[in-house]
Tab-separated table of C-alpha atoms and ligand atoms in Angstrom:
chain	number	residue	atom	x	y	z
A	10	MET	CA	-0.063	-0.143	-0.210
A	11	THR	CA	1.799	3.613	-1.553
A	12	ARG	CA	1.652	6.532	2.075
A	13	PHE	CA	1.968	9.542	1.819
A	14	THR	CA	5.143	9.504	2.207
A	15	ASP	CA	6.112	7.205	-0.249
A	16	LEU	CA	5.085	10.062	-3.401
A	17	ASP	CA	8.203	12.682	-3.992
A	18	LEU	CA	4.987	15.381	-1.835
A	19	ILE	CA	7.388	18.573	-0.153
A	20	GLU	CA	7.139	18.853	3.229
A	21	PRO	CA	4.613	21.604	3.180
A	22	ILE	CA	1.993	19.436	1.867
A	23	GLN	CA	3.030	15.782	3.867
A	24	ARG	CA	1.995	17.810	7.306
A	25	ALA	CA	-1.342	19.840	5.865
A	26	LEU	CA	-1.821	16.802	4.669
A	27	LYS	CA	-1.697	14.961	8.265
A	28	GLU	CA	-3.811	17.509	9.040
A	29	GLN	CA	-5.649	16.703	7.619
A	30	GLY	CA	-5.932	13.237	8.596
A	31	TYR	CA	-4.872	11.372	5.664
A	32	THR	CA	-2.238	10.154	5.880
A	33	GLU	CA	-2.268	7.272	2.727
A	34	PRO	CA	-3.494	8.371	-0.975
A	35	THR	CA	-6.374	7.107	-2.617
A	36	GLN	CA	-5.704	5.332	-5.644
A	37	ILE	CA	-6.831	8.085	-8.298
A	38	GLN	CA	-3.893	9.723	-5.775
A	39	ALA	CA	-1.511	6.966	-6.285
A	40	LEU	CA	-1.948	6.519	-9.916
A	41	SER	CA	-1.885	10.075	-10.513
A	42	ILE	CA	-0.237	11.467	-8.358
A	43	PRO	CA	3.862	10.374	-9.454
A	44	ALA	CA	3.113	11.265	-13.016
A	45	LEU	CA	2.208	15.008	-12.036
A	46	LEU	CA	5.063	15.189	-10.395
A	47	ASP	CA	7.589	14.296	-13.323
A	48	GLY	CA	5.238	16.553	-15.601
A	49	ARG	CA	3.581	14.134	-17.128
A	50	ASP	CA	-0.176	15.746	-18.718
A	51	VAL	CA	-2.901	12.773	-16.831
A	52	MET	CA	-6.640	11.957	-18.470
A	53	GLY	CA	-8.206	10.449	-15.057
A	54	CYS	CA	-11.028	8.165	-14.242
A	55	ALA	CA	-12.631	9.112	-11.584
A	56	GLN	CA	-15.550	10.840	-10.330
A	57	THR	CA	-16.062	12.982	-6.915
A	58	GLY	CA	-15.706	11.103	-4.156
A	59	THR	CA	-12.665	9.298	-5.221
A	60	GLY	CA	-10.148	11.602	-3.665
A	61	LYS	CA	-9.270	13.400	-7.146
A	62	THR	CA	-9.239	16.950	-6.254
A	63	ALA	CA	-6.254	16.143	-4.455
A	64	ALA	CA	-4.881	13.655	-7.110
A	65	PHE	CA	-4.753	17.432	-9.023
A	66	LEU	CA	-4.379	19.922	-6.066
A	67	LEU	CA	-0.733	18.527	-4.434
A	68	PRO	CA	1.769	18.606	-7.815
A	69	VAL	CA	-0.273	22.054	-8.743
A	70	LEU	CA	0.698	23.677	-6.013
A	71	GLN	CA	3.774	21.410	-5.443
A	72	TYR	CA	4.682	23.308	-8.366
A	73	LEU	CA	3.684	26.569	-7.624
A	74	PHE	CA	5.092	26.374	-5.316
A	75	GLU	CA	8.412	24.798	-6.420
A	76	GLU	CA	9.709	27.268	-8.872
A	77	ARG	CA	8.160	30.476	-7.405
A	78	PRO	CA	6.506	33.585	-9.375
A	79	PRO	CA	8.539	36.839	-10.718
A	80	ARG	CA	7.819	39.693	-7.536
A	81	GLY	CA	5.931	42.057	-8.514
A	82	LYS	CA	2.242	40.792	-9.751
A	83	ARG	CA	1.340	37.301	-9.549
A	84	PRO	CA	0.222	35.574	-12.511
A	85	ILE	CA	-1.562	32.710	-13.029
A	86	ARG	CA	0.072	29.848	-13.199
A	87	ALA	CA	-2.534	27.298	-12.431
A	88	LEU	CA	-5.764	27.040	-14.025
A	89	VAL	CA	-8.453	25.462	-12.739
A	90	LEU	CA	-12.167	23.888	-14.683
A	91	THR	CA	-14.670	22.988	-13.087
A	92	PRO	CA	-18.529	23.639	-14.490
A	93	THR	CA	-20.654	24.075	-11.007
A	94	ARG	CA	-20.624	26.428	-8.304
A	95	GLU	CA	-20.470	24.091	-5.659
A	96	LEU	CA	-17.459	21.904	-7.061
A	97	ALA	CA	-15.249	25.259	-7.850
A	98	ALA	CA	-16.186	26.132	-3.952
A	99	GLN	CA	-14.660	23.082	-2.925
A	100	ILE	CA	-11.889	22.738	-4.953
A	101	GLY	CA	-10.790	26.435	-3.432
A	102	ALA	CA	-11.856	25.129	0.607
A	103	CYS	CA	-9.642	22.837	-1.320
A	104	ALA	CA	-6.878	24.635	-2.273
A	105	THR	CA	-6.119	25.935	0.907
A	106	ALA	CA	-5.984	23.003	2.750
A	107	TYR	CA	-3.477	22.032	0.890
A	108	GLY	CA	-1.903	25.185	0.376
A	109	ARG	CA	-1.562	26.344	3.703
A	110	HIS	CA	2.146	26.472	4.866
A	111	LEU	CA	2.465	27.648	0.941
A	112	ASN	CA	1.680	30.805	1.064
A	113	LEU	CA	0.156	30.799	-2.375
A	114	LYS	CA	-2.103	32.792	-3.095
A	115	HIS	CA	-5.453	31.036	-5.599
A	116	ALA	CA	-9.032	32.667	-6.413
A	117	VAL	CA	-12.326	30.849	-6.867
A	118	ILE	CA	-14.955	32.228	-9.593
A	119	PHE	CA	-18.191	31.920	-10.505
A	120	GLY	CA	-21.177	33.394	-11.611
A	121	GLY	CA	-24.184	34.335	-9.987
A	122	THR	CA	-22.821	35.861	-7.077
A	123	GLY	CA	-21.086	39.557	-7.218
A	124	GLU	CA	-18.509	39.686	-8.441
A	125	GLY	CA	-16.427	42.402	-7.054
A	126	LYS	CA	-14.638	40.303	-5.300
A	127	GLN	CA	-13.803	38.350	-7.531
A	128	ILE	CA	-12.249	41.499	-9.334
A	129	SER	CA	-9.621	41.934	-6.385
A	130	ALA	CA	-8.704	39.481	-5.997
A	131	LEU	CA	-7.500	38.991	-10.029
A	132	ARG	CA	-5.911	42.395	-9.753
A	133	SER	CA	-4.004	41.465	-6.924
A	134	GLY	CA	-2.711	38.406	-8.361
A	135	LEU	CA	-3.146	34.981	-8.091
A	136	ASP	CA	-0.522	32.423	-8.331
A	137	LEU	CA	-3.976	29.421	-9.025
A	138	LEU	CA	-7.651	30.207	-10.085
A	139	VAL	CA	-10.416	28.135	-9.623
A	140	ALA	CA	-13.301	28.923	-11.942
A	141	THR	CA	-16.240	28.155	-13.929
A	142	PRO	CA	-16.355	28.962	-17.391
A	143	GLY	CA	-18.557	30.689	-18.194
A	144	ARG	CA	-17.603	34.112	-15.281
A	145	LEU	CA	-14.780	33.204	-16.721
A	146	LEU	CA	-15.233	33.916	-19.889
A	147	ASP	CA	-17.093	37.611	-18.947
A	148	LEU	CA	-14.676	38.978	-16.678
A	149	MET	CA	-11.428	37.655	-19.773
A	150	GLY	CA	-13.726	39.314	-22.374
A	151	ARG	CA	-13.381	42.917	-19.909
A	152	GLY	CA	-10.177	42.540	-19.049
A	153	PHE	CA	-9.402	41.471	-15.887
A	154	VAL	CA	-8.266	37.931	-16.452
A	155	ASP	CA	-5.168	37.077	-18.116
A	156	LEU	CA	-3.941	33.290	-18.475
A	157	LYS	CA	-0.546	34.126	-20.728
A	158	HIS	CA	1.317	32.270	-17.840
A	159	VAL	CA	-0.430	29.746	-17.334
A	160	GLU	CA	1.609	26.243	-16.851
A	161	PHE	CA	-1.070	23.964	-15.065
A	162	PHE	CA	-3.879	23.463	-16.691
A	163	VAL	CA	-6.594	21.494	-15.193
A	164	LEU	CA	-10.598	20.013	-17.294
A	165	ASP	CA	-12.343	18.929	-14.127
A	166	GLU	CA	-15.522	16.691	-14.330
A	167	ALA	CA	-15.353	17.265	-18.414
A	168	ASP	CA	-18.679	15.013	-19.172
A	169	ARG	CA	-20.413	16.855	-16.904
A	170	MET	CA	-18.436	19.745	-18.452
A	171	LEU	CA	-19.872	18.898	-22.443
A	172	ASP	CA	-23.737	18.040	-20.391
A	173	MET	CA	-23.872	21.060	-19.519
A	174	GLY	CA	-23.851	22.482	-23.140
A	175	PHE	CA	-20.034	24.521	-22.299
A	176	ILE	CA	-17.782	22.807	-24.899
A	177	HIS	CA	-17.103	25.966	-26.571
A	178	ASP	CA	-16.394	27.906	-23.507
A	179	VAL	CA	-14.152	24.900	-23.017
A	180	ARG	CA	-12.405	25.742	-26.149
A	181	ARG	CA	-12.851	29.385	-25.954
A	182	VAL	CA	-10.769	28.791	-22.473
A	183	VAL	CA	-7.599	26.816	-24.211
A	184	GLU	CA	-7.050	28.671	-26.846
A	185	ARG	CA	-6.487	31.746	-25.182
A	186	LEU	CA	-3.608	29.362	-22.988
A	187	PRO	CA	-0.052	29.201	-23.817
A	188	GLU	CA	1.006	26.180	-25.658
A	189	ASP	CA	3.889	24.593	-23.475
A	190	ARG	CA	1.638	23.899	-20.338
A	191	GLN	CA	0.447	20.610	-18.529
A	192	ASN	CA	-3.414	19.171	-19.014
A	193	LEU	CA	-4.852	17.615	-16.651
A	194	LEU	CA	-8.726	16.334	-17.394
A	195	PHE	CA	-10.832	14.838	-15.076
A	196	SER	CA	-14.539	12.789	-15.495
A	197	ALA	CA	-16.235	10.519	-14.572
A	198	THR	CA	-16.462	8.670	-17.438
A	199	LEU	CA	-14.064	8.338	-20.784
A	200	GLU	CA	-16.456	8.051	-24.002
A	201	SER	CA	-16.587	9.715	-27.314
A	202	LYS	CA	-16.847	13.063	-26.796
A	203	VAL	CA	-14.233	12.943	-23.911
A	204	ARG	CA	-11.874	11.527	-25.589
A	205	GLN	CA	-12.130	13.826	-28.858
A	206	LEU	CA	-11.743	17.120	-26.684
A	207	ALA	CA	-8.816	14.641	-24.650
A	208	SER	CA	-7.149	14.492	-27.445
A	209	SER	CA	-7.154	18.454	-28.889
A	210	PHE	CA	-5.491	19.217	-25.710
A	211	LEU	CA	-3.556	16.517	-23.643
A	212	TYR	CA	-0.170	15.810	-24.756
A	213	LYS	CA	0.398	11.438	-24.751
A	214	PRO	CA	-1.304	11.498	-21.527
A	215	LEU	CA	-1.065	9.164	-19.069
A	216	SER	CA	-4.583	7.250	-18.345
A	217	VAL	CA	-5.363	6.591	-15.198
A	218	ASP	CA	-8.980	4.858	-14.569
A	219	VAL	CA	-10.384	4.447	-11.300
A	220	THR	CA	-14.081	2.906	-12.202
A	221	PRO	CA	-16.054	4.231	-9.528
A	222	ALA	CA	-19.186	1.490	-10.743
A	223	VAL	CA	-16.001	-0.742	-8.254
A	224	THR	CA	-15.709	1.532	-5.357
A	225	SER	CA	-18.474	3.307	-4.334
A	226	VAL	CA	-21.443	0.500	-5.273
A	227	GLU	CA	-19.402	-1.908	-3.006
A	228	ALA	CA	-19.794	-0.229	0.448
A	229	ILE	CA	-23.652	0.875	-0.987
A	230	GLU	CA	-26.766	-1.718	0.274
A	231	GLN	CA	-28.736	-0.630	-3.126
A	232	THR	CA	-32.261	-1.833	-3.733
A	233	VAL	CA	-35.089	-1.074	-6.137
A	234	MET	CA	-38.276	-1.150	-4.929
A	235	MET	CA	-41.267	-2.053	-8.065
A	236	VAL	CA	-43.558	1.113	-7.117
A	237	GLU	CA	-46.277	2.089	-9.413
A	238	LYS	CA	-45.909	6.062	-10.267
A	239	SER	CA	-48.559	8.036	-8.630
A	240	ASP	CA	-47.266	5.811	-5.501
A	241	LYS	CA	-43.692	7.058	-5.394
A	242	ARG	CA	-44.923	9.581	-3.948
A	243	THR	CA	-46.666	7.429	-0.629
A	244	LEU	CA	-43.868	4.770	-0.324
A	245	LEU	CA	-40.908	7.486	-0.180
A	246	VAL	CA	-42.614	9.640	3.041
A	247	GLN	CA	-43.728	6.216	5.008
A	248	LEU	CA	-39.826	4.784	4.187
A	249	LEU	CA	-39.030	9.054	5.767
A	250	ARG	CA	-40.343	8.811	8.491
A	251	LYS	CA	-38.447	6.043	10.007
A	252	GLU	CA	-36.323	5.904	12.047
A	253	GLU	CA	-33.374	4.693	11.047
A	254	ILE	CA	-33.200	7.850	8.139
A	255	GLY	CA	-30.397	9.702	8.975
A	256	SER	CA	-30.407	12.199	5.978
A	257	ALA	CA	-31.145	11.183	2.881
A	258	ILE	CA	-31.114	12.340	-0.237
A	259	VAL	CA	-33.323	11.409	-2.888
A	260	PHE	CA	-33.044	12.353	-6.801
A	261	THR	CA	-35.553	13.847	-9.719
A	262	ARG	CA	-35.323	13.801	-12.549
A	263	THR	CA	-35.652	17.521	-13.030
A	264	LYS	CA	-35.820	20.454	-12.130
A	265	HIS	CA	-38.811	21.177	-11.101
A	266	GLY	CA	-40.270	17.789	-10.273
A	267	ALA	CA	-37.332	18.746	-6.899
A	268	ASN	CA	-38.624	21.978	-6.133
A	269	ARG	CA	-42.117	20.517	-5.859
A	270	LEU	CA	-41.627	17.395	-4.022
A	271	ALA	CA	-39.092	19.110	-1.903
A	272	LYS	CA	-43.108	21.239	-1.252
A	273	GLN	CA	-44.394	18.434	-1.176
A	274	LEU	CA	-42.468	16.424	1.817
A	275	THR	CA	-42.236	19.345	3.656
A	276	ASN	CA	-46.443	20.123	3.836
A	277	SER	CA	-46.260	16.301	4.655
A	278	GLY	CA	-44.034	17.476	7.964
A	279	ILE	CA	-40.622	16.149	6.770
A	280	GLU	CA	-38.836	19.133	6.996
A	281	ALA	CA	-36.968	19.239	2.818
A	282	GLY	CA	-35.417	21.432	0.979
A	283	ALA	CA	-34.532	21.106	-2.915
A	284	ILE	CA	-31.323	22.456	-4.768
A	285	HIS	CA	-30.927	22.710	-8.322
A	286	GLY	CA	-29.568	24.835	-11.093
A	287	ASN	CA	-31.995	27.459	-10.920
A	288	LYS	CA	-31.314	28.574	-7.601
A	289	SER	CA	-29.280	31.336	-6.739
A	290	GLN	CA	-25.893	30.889	-5.971
A	291	GLY	CA	-26.568	31.653	-2.695
A	292	ALA	CA	-30.138	29.578	-2.222
A	293	ARG	CA	-28.722	26.754	-2.907
A	294	THR	CA	-25.016	26.940	-0.397
A	295	ARG	CA	-28.347	28.215	2.249
A	296	THR	CA	-29.737	25.421	1.505
A	297	LEU	CA	-26.500	22.535	1.741
A	298	ASN	CA	-25.724	23.922	4.457
A	299	SER	CA	-29.045	23.466	6.620
A	300	PHE	CA	-28.646	19.665	5.187
A	301	ARG	CA	-25.379	19.721	6.625
A	302	GLN	CA	-25.655	20.626	9.418
A	303	GLY	CA	-29.217	18.122	10.386
A	304	GLU	CA	-31.463	21.042	9.890
A	305	LEU	CA	-33.188	20.014	7.159
A	306	ARG	CA	-33.138	15.991	7.372
A	307	VAL	CA	-34.160	15.595	3.308
A	308	LEU	CA	-32.214	17.479	-0.028
A	309	VAL	CA	-34.195	16.571	-2.721
A	310	ALA	CA	-31.511	17.243	-5.730
A	311	THR	CA	-31.979	16.966	-9.662
A	312	ASP	CA	-27.869	15.681	-11.039
A	313	LEU	CA	-26.884	18.974	-11.988
A	314	ALA	CA	-26.604	19.601	-8.956
A	315	SER	CA	-25.303	16.484	-7.172
A	316	ARG	CA	-22.185	17.406	-8.569
A	317	GLY	CA	-21.013	19.534	-5.605
A	318	ILE	CA	-22.652	17.924	-3.064
A	319	ASP	CA	-20.020	16.167	-1.270
A	320	VAL	CA	-21.160	15.828	2.922
A	321	GLU	CA	-20.238	12.713	4.665
A	322	ASP	CA	-23.107	11.138	6.729
A	323	VAL	CA	-25.546	10.952	4.501
A	324	THR	CA	-27.629	8.073	5.948
A	325	HIS	CA	-29.352	7.092	2.205
A	326	VAL	CA	-29.409	8.080	-1.233
A	327	PHE	CA	-33.178	7.348	-2.535
A	328	ASN	CA	-33.704	7.630	-6.472
A	329	TYR	CA	-37.509	8.707	-6.816
A	330	GLU	CA	-36.870	8.982	-10.657
A	331	LEU	CA	-34.336	6.772	-12.542
A	332	PRO	CA	-31.492	7.820	-14.029
A	333	ASN	CA	-31.268	7.711	-17.416
A	334	GLU	CA	-27.243	7.639	-17.549
A	335	PRO	CA	-26.163	4.159	-16.251
A	336	ALA	CA	-23.208	6.467	-14.696
A	337	SER	CA	-25.559	8.615	-13.074
A	338	TYR	CA	-26.017	5.950	-11.471
A	339	VAL	CA	-23.150	5.026	-9.877
A	340	HIS	CA	-22.624	9.175	-9.187
A	341	ARG	CA	-25.228	9.589	-7.474
A	342	ILE	CA	-25.805	6.114	-4.422
A	343	GLY	CA	-21.972	7.155	-4.048
A	344	ARG	CA	-23.499	10.445	-1.822
A	345	THR	CA	-23.912	8.088	0.659
A	346	GLY	CA	-22.222	6.114	1.541
A	347	ARG	CA	-18.535	7.544	1.765
A	348	ALA	CA	-15.857	8.068	4.508
A	349	GLY	CA	-15.585	4.238	4.832
A	350	ARG	CA	-18.595	4.674	5.831
A	351	SER	CA	-22.103	2.320	5.467
A	352	GLY	CA	-24.937	3.536	3.527
A	353	ARG	CA	-28.686	2.375	1.642
A	354	ALA	CA	-29.405	3.590	-2.090
A	355	ILE	CA	-33.285	2.332	-2.278
A	356	SER	CA	-34.202	3.493	-6.064
A	357	PHE	CA	-37.871	3.399	-6.900
A	358	CYS	CA	-39.004	1.969	-10.489
A	359	ASP	CA	-42.046	2.162	-12.315
A	360	ALA	CA	-43.151	0.313	-15.527
A	361	GLU	CA	-41.328	3.175	-17.493
A	362	GLU	CA	-38.001	2.532	-16.499
A	363	ARG	CA	-36.980	-1.379	-15.961
A	364	GLY	CA	-35.096	0.218	-19.545
A	365	TYR	CA	-33.360	2.702	-17.193
A	366	LEU	CA	-32.982	-0.088	-14.712
A	367	ARG	CA	-31.504	-2.363	-16.949
A	368	ASP	CA	-29.111	-0.787	-18.218
A	369	ILE	CA	-27.630	1.041	-15.162
A	370	GLU	CA	-27.344	-3.027	-13.527
A	371	ARG	CA	-25.979	-3.117	-16.961
A	372	GLU	CA	-23.188	-0.878	-16.224
A	373	ILE	CA	-22.001	-1.498	-12.277
A	374	GLY	CA	-21.841	-5.509	-13.142
A	375	GLN	CA	-24.466	-6.816	-10.804
A	376	ARG	CA	-28.464	-7.241	-10.492
A	377	VAL	CA	-30.174	-4.409	-7.865
A	378	PRO	CA	-31.362	-7.138	-5.599
A	379	VAL	CA	-35.542	-6.434	-5.146
A	380	ASP	CA	-37.108	-5.360	-1.845
A	381	SER	CA	-41.445	-5.963	-1.918
A	382	GLU	CA	-40.962	-6.185	1.244
A	383	HIS	CA	-43.698	-2.782	0.941
A	384	GLU	CA	-47.638	-2.618	0.532
A	385	PHE	CA	-46.897	-0.289	-3.095
A	386	HIS	CA	-45.684	-3.874	-4.544
A	387	SER	CA	-46.488	-3.678	-8.225
A	388	THR	CA	-45.703	-6.212	-10.768
A	389	ALA	CA	-47.400	-4.702	-13.778
A	390	ALA	CA	-44.699	-4.741	-15.515
A	391	PRO	CA	-43.258	-7.568	-16.399
A	392	ALA	CA	-39.315	-8.144	-13.964
A	393	ALA	CA	-35.915	-7.001	-16.366
A	394	PRO	CA	-34.508	-9.901	-18.230
A	395	PRO	CA	-31.123	-11.548	-16.970
A	396	VAL	CA	-28.262	-9.113	-16.803
A	397	ARG	CA	-25.458	-10.381	-17.598
A	398	GLY	CA	-22.924	-7.797	-15.703
A	399	ARG	CA	-19.821	-6.246	-17.206
A	400	GLY	CA	-17.310	-7.469	-13.714
A	401	GLN	CA	-19.408	-10.934	-14.501
A	402	GLY	CA	-18.307	-14.079	-16.762
A	403	GLY	CA	-15.163	-14.825	-17.937
A	404	GLY	CA	-13.111	-14.578	-14.862
A	405	GLY	CA	-14.626	-11.249	-12.756
A	406	ARG	CA	-13.858	-8.356	-12.009
A	407	GLY	CA	-10.329	-7.410	-14.276
A	408	ARG	CA	-7.442	-5.700	-11.488
A	409	SER	CA	-5.405	-3.204	-12.773
A	410	SER	CA	-3.438	-3.674	-15.510
A	411	GLN	CA	-1.010	-1.041	-14.793
A	412	GLY	CA	0.834	-0.902	-17.961
A	413	GLY	CA	1.584	-4.102	-19.947
A	414	GLY	CA	0.077	-3.323	-23.142
A	415	ARG	CA	0.693	-5.397	-25.334
A	416	ARG	CA	2.892	-3.319	-26.680
A	417	GLY	CA	3.963	-2.492	-22.991
A	418	GLY	CA	5.832	-4.188	-20.921
A	419	GLY	CA	9.967	-3.153	-20.443
A	420	GLY	CA	11.560	-1.300	-17.922
A	421	GLY	CA	9.619	-0.208	-15.139
A	422	GLY	CA	12.615	0.977	-12.917
A	423	ARG	CA	11.757	3.927	-10.821
A	424	GLY	CA	14.026	6.759	-13.548
A	425	ARG	CA	13.332	9.916	-13.613
A	426	GLY	CA	15.023	9.862	-15.999
A	427	GLY	CA	12.464	10.684	-19.303
A	428	GLU	CA	11.394	13.941	-20.622
A	429	GLY	CA	8.466	15.278	-19.037
A	430	ASN	CA	6.358	17.893	-19.977
A	431	ARG	CA	7.981	20.302	-17.172
A	432	ASP	CA	10.828	18.191	-16.731
A	433	ARG	CA	11.543	19.641	-20.469
A	434	ARG	CA	10.063	23.293	-20.822
A	435	ARG	CA	12.750	23.151	-17.058
A	436	ALA	CA	15.819	21.247	-17.862
A	437	GLY	CA	15.546	20.524	-20.968
A	438	GLY	CA	14.887	16.337	-19.166
A	439	GLY	CA	17.238	14.473	-18.183
A	440	GLY	CA	19.176	13.824	-14.951
A	441	GLY	CA	16.924	11.094	-13.296
A	442	ARG	CA	17.512	8.907	-11.235
A	443	GLY	CA	18.142	5.047	-12.532
A	444	GLY	CA	17.156	4.048	-16.019
A	445	GLY	CA	13.087	3.729	-16.755
A	446	GLY	CA	12.968	1.952	-19.892
A	447	GLY	CA	9.860	1.032	-22.639
A	448	SER	CA	9.605	-1.368	-25.669
A	449	ARG	CA	9.484	1.680	-27.370
A	450	ASN	CA	11.705	4.953	-28.574
A	451	GLU	CA	8.899	7.530	-26.434
A	452	LYS	CA	11.026	8.520	-24.021
A	453	PRO	CA	9.309	7.133	-20.321
A	454	ALA	CA	8.590	10.229	-18.768
A	455	ALA	CA	6.731	9.239	-15.508
A	456	ARG	CA	8.150	6.496	-13.155
A	457	GLY	CA	7.513	3.430	-13.827
A	458	GLN	CA	4.137	2.254	-12.661
A	459	GLY	CA	5.155	-1.572	-14.297
A	460	GLY	CA	6.578	-0.246	-18.524
A	461	GLY	CA	6.325	3.277	-18.465
A	462	GLY	CA	5.045	2.505	-22.791
A	463	GLY	CA	2.723	0.414	-23.010
A	464	GLN	CA	-0.158	0.934	-24.621
A	465	GLY	CA	-3.644	0.437	-23.186
A	466	GLY	CA	-3.170	-2.090	-20.597
A	467	ARG	CA	-6.486	-4.678	-20.690
A	468	SER	CA	-7.703	-5.491	-17.151
A	469	GLN	CA	-7.414	-8.922	-17.007
A	470	GLY	CA	-10.240	-11.287	-17.030
A	471	GLY	CA	-12.722	-9.750	-19.047
A	472	GLY	CA	-13.798	-7.990	-16.316
A	473	ARG	CA	-14.335	-4.190	-15.284
A	474	SER	CA	-11.463	-2.627	-14.169
A	475	LYS	CA	-11.267	-1.819	-10.711
A	476	SER	CA	-7.999	1.082	-11.774
A	477	LYS	CA	-6.000	0.633	-15.036
A	478	THR	CA	-3.091	3.366	-16.603
A	479	SER	CA	-1.942	2.722	-19.483
A	480	GLY	CA	1.057	4.742	-21.982
A	481	ALA	CA	-0.250	6.711	-24.130
A	482	THR	CA	-3.580	6.743	-25.317
A	483	PRO	CA	-4.317	5.498	-28.854
A	484	SER	CA	-6.458	7.903	-29.971
A	485	PHE	CA	-4.693	10.389	-29.295
A	486	GLY	CA	-3.105	12.184	-32.381
A	487	GLY	CA	-4.558	15.088	-32.394
A	488	SER	CA	-2.683	17.469	-29.469
A	489	ARG	CA	-2.934	20.739	-31.136
A	490	ARG	CA	0.064	21.226	-29.716
A	491	SER	CA	3.552	21.522	-32.080
A	492	GLY	CA	7.343	20.343	-31.651
A	493	ARG	CA	5.907	17.401	-28.974
B	504	AMP	P1	-12.885	14.674	-3.810
B	504	AMP	O1	-12.847	13.181	-4.417
B	504	AMP	O2	-12.293	15.230	-4.388
B	504	AMP	O3	-14.242	15.146	-3.445
B	504	AMP	O4	-12.591	13.903	-2.426
B	504	AMP	C1	-14.286	13.116	-1.672
B	504	AMP	C2	-13.397	12.766	0.147
B	504	AMP	O5	-11.749	12.575	0.284
B	504	AMP	C3	-12.997	14.141	0.107
B	504	AMP	O6	-13.916	14.716	1.843
B	504	AMP	C4	-11.318	14.330	0.501
B	504	AMP	O7	-11.580	15.639	1.876
B	504	AMP	C5	-11.313	12.997	1.528
B	504	AMP	N1	-10.088	13.000	0.748
B	504	AMP	C6	-9.381	13.560	0.021
B	504	AMP	N2	-8.040	12.355	-0.268
B	504	AMP	C7	-8.030	11.449	0.916
B	504	AMP	C8	-7.760	10.470	0.863
B	504	AMP	N3	-6.055	10.271	1.456
B	504	AMP	N4	-7.589	10.668	1.995
B	504	AMP	C9	-8.633	10.400	3.360
B	504	AMP	N5	-9.279	11.322	2.651
B	504	AMP	C10	-9.253	11.959	1.504
């Protein structure tokens, strides 16, 4: 098991981590941090809850600290772009916590709130900027943001960015960045549109996949209740009245549905608040805080708003309506069972949602047990046919295949002698410890994760891989960056 002390993180960061109570890096951290410290681009498949924020922030902060800024007003040297205000605020809070002994300056900018403080923070100079695309472009357009000195670019939750229609905004921001920089992209899924976006700006990225279906699902007790649409509300009220439900998040598909349900629950004597994209930032923060402090027992949320919800002791997640994207199911239920606790996820499935349930079961590689012990159990529609999940059959779930792909395999010492993007920029590479081989002529920049040059190692046993890293992603021919 890797410990933080095994990673090449500097003392003030190690100290901050200790103060946070972190001892061991999470999987995404253990896999990404060494490569990032070596200057490589990384494409990480990971969701909120996996520790991805520290995975990208720690190397960024370390770099900013070690490469001191020029005297005078600090130029923005690192930019983190994230889709929602909540995520931006959370990343900002993490930067404060992890960077507390580094004397770096950062600011968070997002829309839906006054811009005065954000502008004065920008004016006073920053090392790191965390932003949502809309407000960033607005302030860039008015000359408040200069990105000419950015050396580190992080695109967080890329899939969500695309779903929210931010693709053009992202591209406009990327166009304004200098060519020579280190890039990171994190996404909960690596569907083709995400890969396309990634290929437009990542340079030979290390691909790190921490499959959320495995990491989060296992700690959570999942059940599905077959119920008519018209009975869902009464069933939910009954369940919420049970004492063992401490605090719960209830997911709906629409904002309107979330509002209506929160009102109905409150009218039934269950204090509930709704959180979704149409609420102002102030209202979202207030509702989230009341929920966090236990004043509200129930939070009704849409998928979009759920991205930034990181509340540790949520005992139950209810899928009042099943999501039409299977990945959202995993993300939703991951709001419970956090920080090592157990959690329960109860999904309501009406006749029209059986197809969604099937897709979800395929995604997670298992059947969700049906709980028929309630008075609204419906047999209206036939049960879904058996599912052969991705992680089942053919030898079970694959474990990490770290780099050992078809063409990879060789080398893999702890050599640092490679040609990381940043090493090249700074010192022309070289000068490393040890050899660091690789079967191809590509110089492996990352410290050998068992064969730097491997190409897309497959998980063993045909299952859904728990984690995997691969050297260069084959489809990544299209880097716009010249001369590299
Ligand atoms: P994230 O996926 O970045 O949203 O992180 C999820 C939660 O895990 C946050 O509350 C972090 O504070 C926490 N966390 C991140 N890394 C670690 C670690 N190595 N050990 C313990 N907790 C962590």
